[in-house]
CSV table of N, CA and C in Angstrom, one decimal:
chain,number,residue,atom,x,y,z
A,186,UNK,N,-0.5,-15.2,-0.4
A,186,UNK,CA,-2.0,-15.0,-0.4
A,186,UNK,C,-2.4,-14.2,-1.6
A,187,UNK,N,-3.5,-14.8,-2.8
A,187,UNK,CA,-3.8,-13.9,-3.5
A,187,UNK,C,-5.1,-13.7,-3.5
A,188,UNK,N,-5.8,-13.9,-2.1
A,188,UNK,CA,-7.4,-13.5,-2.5
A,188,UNK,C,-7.3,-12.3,-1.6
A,189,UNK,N,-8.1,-11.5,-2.1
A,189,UNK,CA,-8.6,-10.2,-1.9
A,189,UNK,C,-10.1,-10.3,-1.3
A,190,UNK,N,-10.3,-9.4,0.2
A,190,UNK,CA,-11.0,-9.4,0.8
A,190,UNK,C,-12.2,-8.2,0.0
A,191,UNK,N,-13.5,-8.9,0.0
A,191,UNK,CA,-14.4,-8.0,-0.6
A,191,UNK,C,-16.3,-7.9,0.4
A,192,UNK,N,-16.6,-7.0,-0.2
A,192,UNK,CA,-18.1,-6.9,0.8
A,192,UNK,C,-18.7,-6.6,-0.1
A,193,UNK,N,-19.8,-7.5,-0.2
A,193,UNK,CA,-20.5,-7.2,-1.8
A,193,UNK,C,-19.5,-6.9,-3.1
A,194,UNK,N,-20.2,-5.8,-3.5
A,194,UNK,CA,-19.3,-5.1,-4.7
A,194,UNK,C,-18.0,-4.3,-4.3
A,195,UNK,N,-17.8,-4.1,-2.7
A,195,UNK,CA,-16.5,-3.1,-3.1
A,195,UNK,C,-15.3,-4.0,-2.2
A,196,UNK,N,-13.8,-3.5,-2.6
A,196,UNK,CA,-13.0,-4.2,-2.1
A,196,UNK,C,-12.5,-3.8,-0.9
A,197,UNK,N,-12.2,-4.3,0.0
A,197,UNK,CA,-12.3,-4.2,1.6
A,197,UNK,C,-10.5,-4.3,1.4
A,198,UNK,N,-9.9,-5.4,0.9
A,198,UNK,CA,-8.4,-5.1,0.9
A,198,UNK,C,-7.8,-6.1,-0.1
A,199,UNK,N,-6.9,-5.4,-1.1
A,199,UNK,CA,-6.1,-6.2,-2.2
A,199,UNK,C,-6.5,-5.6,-3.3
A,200,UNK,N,-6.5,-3.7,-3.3
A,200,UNK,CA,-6.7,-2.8,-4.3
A,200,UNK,C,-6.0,-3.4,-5.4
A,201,UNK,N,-4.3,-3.7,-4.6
A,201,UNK,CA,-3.2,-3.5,-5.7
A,201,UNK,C,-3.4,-4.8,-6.6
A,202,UNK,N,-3.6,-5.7,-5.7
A,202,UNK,CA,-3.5,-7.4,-6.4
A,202,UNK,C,-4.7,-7.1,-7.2
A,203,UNK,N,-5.9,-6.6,-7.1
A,203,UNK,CA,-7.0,-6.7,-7.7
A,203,UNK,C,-6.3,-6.2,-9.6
A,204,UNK,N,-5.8,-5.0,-9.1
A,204,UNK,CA,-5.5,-4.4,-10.7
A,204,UNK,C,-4.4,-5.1,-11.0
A,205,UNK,N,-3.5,-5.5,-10.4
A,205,UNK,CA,-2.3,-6.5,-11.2
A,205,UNK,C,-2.9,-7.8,-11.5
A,206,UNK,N,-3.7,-8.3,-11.0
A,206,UNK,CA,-4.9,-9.7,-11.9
A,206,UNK,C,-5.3,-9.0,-13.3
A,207,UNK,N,-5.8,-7.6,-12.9
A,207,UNK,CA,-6.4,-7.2,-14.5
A,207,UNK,C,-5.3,-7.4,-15.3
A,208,UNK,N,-4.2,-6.1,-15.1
A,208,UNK,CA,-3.3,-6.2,-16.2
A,208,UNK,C,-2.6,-7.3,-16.6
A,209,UNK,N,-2.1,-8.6,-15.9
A,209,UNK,CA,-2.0,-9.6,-15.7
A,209,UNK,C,-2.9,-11.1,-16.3
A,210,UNK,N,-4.3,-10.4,-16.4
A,210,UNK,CA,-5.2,-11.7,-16.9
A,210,UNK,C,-4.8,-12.9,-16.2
A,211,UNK,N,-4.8,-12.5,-14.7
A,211,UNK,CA,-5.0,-13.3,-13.5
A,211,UNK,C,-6.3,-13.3,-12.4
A,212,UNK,N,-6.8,-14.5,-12.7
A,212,UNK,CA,-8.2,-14.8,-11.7
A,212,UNK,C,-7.6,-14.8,-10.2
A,213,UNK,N,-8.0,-14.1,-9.7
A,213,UNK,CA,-7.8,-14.0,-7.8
A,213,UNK,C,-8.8,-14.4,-7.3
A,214,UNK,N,-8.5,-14.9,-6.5
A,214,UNK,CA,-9.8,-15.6,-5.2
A,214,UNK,C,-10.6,-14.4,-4.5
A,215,UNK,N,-11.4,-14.8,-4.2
A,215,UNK,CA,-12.3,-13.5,-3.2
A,215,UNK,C,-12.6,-13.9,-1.6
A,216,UNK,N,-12.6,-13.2,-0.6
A,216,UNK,CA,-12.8,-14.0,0.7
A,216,UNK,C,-14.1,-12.5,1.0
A,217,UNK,N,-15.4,-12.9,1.5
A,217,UNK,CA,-16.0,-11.9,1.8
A,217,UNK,C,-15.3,-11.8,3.5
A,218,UNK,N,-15.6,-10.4,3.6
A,218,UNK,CA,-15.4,-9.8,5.5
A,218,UNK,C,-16.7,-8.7,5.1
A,219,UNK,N,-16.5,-8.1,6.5
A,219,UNK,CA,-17.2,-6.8,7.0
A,219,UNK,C,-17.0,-5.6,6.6
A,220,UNK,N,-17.5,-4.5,6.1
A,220,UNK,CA,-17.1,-3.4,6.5
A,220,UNK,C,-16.8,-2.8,8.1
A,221,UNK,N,-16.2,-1.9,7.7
A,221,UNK,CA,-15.3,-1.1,9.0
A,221,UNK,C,-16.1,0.3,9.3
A,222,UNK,N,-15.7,1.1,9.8
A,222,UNK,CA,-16.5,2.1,9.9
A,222,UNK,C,-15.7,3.4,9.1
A,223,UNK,N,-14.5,2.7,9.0
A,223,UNK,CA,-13.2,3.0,8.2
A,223,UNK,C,-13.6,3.3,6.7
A,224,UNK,N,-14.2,2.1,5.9
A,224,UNK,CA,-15.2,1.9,4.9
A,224,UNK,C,-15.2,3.0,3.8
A,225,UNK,N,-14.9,3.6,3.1
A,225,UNK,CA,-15.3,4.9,2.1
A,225,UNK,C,-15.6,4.3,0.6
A,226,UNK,N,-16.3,4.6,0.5
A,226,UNK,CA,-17.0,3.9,-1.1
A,226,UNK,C,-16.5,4.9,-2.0
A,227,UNK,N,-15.4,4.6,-2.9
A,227,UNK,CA,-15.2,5.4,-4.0
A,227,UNK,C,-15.2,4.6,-5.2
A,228,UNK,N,-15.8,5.7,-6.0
A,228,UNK,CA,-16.2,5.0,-7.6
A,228,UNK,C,-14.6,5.2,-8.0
A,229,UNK,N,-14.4,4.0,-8.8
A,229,UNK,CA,-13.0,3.7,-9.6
A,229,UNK,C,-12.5,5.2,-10.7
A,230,UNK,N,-14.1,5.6,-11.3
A,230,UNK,CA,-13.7,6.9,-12.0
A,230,UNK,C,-12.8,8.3,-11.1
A,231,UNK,N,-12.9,8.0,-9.7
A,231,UNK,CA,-12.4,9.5,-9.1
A,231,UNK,C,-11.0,8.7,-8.9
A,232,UNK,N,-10.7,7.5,-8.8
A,232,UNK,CA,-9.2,7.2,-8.3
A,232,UNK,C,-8.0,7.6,-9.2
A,233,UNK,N,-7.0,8.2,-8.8
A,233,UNK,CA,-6.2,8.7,-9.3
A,233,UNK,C,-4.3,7.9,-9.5
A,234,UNK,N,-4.1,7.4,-10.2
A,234,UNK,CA,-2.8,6.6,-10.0
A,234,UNK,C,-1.7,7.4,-9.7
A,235,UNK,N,-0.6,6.9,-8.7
A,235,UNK,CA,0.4,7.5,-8.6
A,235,UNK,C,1.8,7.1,-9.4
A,236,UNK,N,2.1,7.6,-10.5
A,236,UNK,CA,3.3,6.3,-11.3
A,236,UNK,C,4.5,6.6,-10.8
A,237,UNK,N,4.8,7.6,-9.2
A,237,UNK,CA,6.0,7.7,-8.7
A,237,UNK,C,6.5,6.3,-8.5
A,238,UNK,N,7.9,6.0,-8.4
A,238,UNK,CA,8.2,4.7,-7.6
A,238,UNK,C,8.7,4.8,-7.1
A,239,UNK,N,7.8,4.5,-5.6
A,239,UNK,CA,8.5,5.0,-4.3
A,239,UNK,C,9.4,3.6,-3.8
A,240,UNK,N,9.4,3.1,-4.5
A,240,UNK,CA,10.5,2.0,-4.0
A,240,UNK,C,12.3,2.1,-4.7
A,241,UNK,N,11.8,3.2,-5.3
A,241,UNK,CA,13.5,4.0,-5.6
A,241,UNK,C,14.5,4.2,-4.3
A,242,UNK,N,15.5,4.7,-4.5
A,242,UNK,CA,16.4,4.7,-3.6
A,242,UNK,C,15.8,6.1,-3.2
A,243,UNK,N,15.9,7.0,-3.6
A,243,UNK,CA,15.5,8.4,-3.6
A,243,UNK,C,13.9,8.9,-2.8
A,244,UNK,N,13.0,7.6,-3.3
A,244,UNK,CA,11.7,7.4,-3.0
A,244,UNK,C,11.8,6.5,-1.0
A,245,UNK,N,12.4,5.7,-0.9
A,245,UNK,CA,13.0,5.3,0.6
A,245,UNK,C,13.6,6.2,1.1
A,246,UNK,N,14.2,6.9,0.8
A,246,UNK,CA,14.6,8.0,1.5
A,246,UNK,C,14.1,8.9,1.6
A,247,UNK,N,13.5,9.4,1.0
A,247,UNK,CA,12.3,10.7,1.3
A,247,UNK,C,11.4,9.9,2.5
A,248,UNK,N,11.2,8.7,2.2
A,248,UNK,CA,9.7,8.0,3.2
A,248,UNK,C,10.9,8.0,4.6
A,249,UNK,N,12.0,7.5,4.5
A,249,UNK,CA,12.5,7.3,6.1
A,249,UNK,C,12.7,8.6,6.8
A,250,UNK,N,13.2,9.4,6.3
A,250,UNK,CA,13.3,10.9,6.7
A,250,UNK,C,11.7,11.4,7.4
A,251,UNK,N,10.7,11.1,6.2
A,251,UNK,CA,9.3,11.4,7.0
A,251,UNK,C,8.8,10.5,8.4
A,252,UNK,N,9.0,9.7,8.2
A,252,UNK,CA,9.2,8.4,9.6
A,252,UNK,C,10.0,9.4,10.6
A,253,UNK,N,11.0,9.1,10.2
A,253,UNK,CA,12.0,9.3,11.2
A,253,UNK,C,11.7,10.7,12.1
A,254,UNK,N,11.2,12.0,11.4
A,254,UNK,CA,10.9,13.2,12.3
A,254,UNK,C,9.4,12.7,12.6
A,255,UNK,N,8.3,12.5,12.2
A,255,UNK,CA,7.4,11.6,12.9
A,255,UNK,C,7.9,11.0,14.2
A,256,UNK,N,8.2,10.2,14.0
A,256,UNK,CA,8.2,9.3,15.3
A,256,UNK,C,9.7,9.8,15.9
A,257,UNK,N,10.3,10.8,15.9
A,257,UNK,CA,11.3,11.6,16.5
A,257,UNK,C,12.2,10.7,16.8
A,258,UNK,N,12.9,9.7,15.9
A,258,UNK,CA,13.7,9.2,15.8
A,258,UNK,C,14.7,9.8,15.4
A,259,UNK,N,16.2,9.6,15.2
A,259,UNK,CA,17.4,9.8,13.9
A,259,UNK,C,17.5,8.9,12.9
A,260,UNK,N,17.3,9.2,12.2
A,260,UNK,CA,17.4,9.1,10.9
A,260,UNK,C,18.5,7.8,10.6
A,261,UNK,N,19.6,7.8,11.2
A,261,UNK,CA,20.5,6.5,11.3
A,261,UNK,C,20.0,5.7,12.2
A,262,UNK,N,19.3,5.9,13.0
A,262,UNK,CA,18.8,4.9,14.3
A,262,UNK,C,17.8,4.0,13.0
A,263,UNK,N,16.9,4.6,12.5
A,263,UNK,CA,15.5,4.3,11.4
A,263,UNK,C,16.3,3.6,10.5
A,264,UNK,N,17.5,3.7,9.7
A,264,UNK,CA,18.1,3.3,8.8
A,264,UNK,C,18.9,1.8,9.1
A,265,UNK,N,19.1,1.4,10.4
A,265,UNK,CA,19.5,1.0,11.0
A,265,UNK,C,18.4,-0.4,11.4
A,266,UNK,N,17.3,-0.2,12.2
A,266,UNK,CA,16.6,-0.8,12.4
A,266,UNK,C,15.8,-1.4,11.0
A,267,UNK,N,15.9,-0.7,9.8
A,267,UNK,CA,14.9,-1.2,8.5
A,267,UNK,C,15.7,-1.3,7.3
A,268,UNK,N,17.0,-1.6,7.6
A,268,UNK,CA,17.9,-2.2,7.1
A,268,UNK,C,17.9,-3.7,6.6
A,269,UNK,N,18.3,-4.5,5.5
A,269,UNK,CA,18.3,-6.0,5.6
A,269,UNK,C,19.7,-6.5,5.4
A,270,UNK,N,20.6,-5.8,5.9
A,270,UNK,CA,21.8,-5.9,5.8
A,270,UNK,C,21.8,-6.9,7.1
A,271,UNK,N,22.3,-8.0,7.6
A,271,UNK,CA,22.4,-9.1,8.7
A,271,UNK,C,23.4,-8.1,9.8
């Protein structure tokens, strides 16, 4: 799916697809919906990028550890179940 859900002028969901079209010089489809009550209107000037990449080995691990005492799991149980090893 590459349309990005929008209401009026702001984007409801497909932040990320929206800026990889830009950088990309790719046209995306738009689908209007509703706002939520969820909804926060922020001007693009206050957004702040994060250039961590949390899809590192080091970056999944810090995130499953946080999971895992959250939701008071072990840590091998979590590693286990979100594994794509068969």
């Amino acid at each position: 799916m590459t349309e990005i859900k929008i209401c009026g002028n702001l984007i409801i969901d497909g932040h990320h697809r929206y800026l990889s079209s830009l950088i990309m010089n790719f046209e995306l489809g738009q689908v209007e919906t509703n706002l939520t009550s969820a909804t926060k209107e922020t001007p693009w000037s206050q957004i702040e990028f994060d250039e961590n990449d949390w899809d590192s080995a080091a970056g999944i691990e810090h995130l499953n550890r946080l999971d895992a005492e959250y939701n008071k799991l072990e840590l091998e149980f979590l590693r286990r179940i979100t594994s794509n090893d068969e």
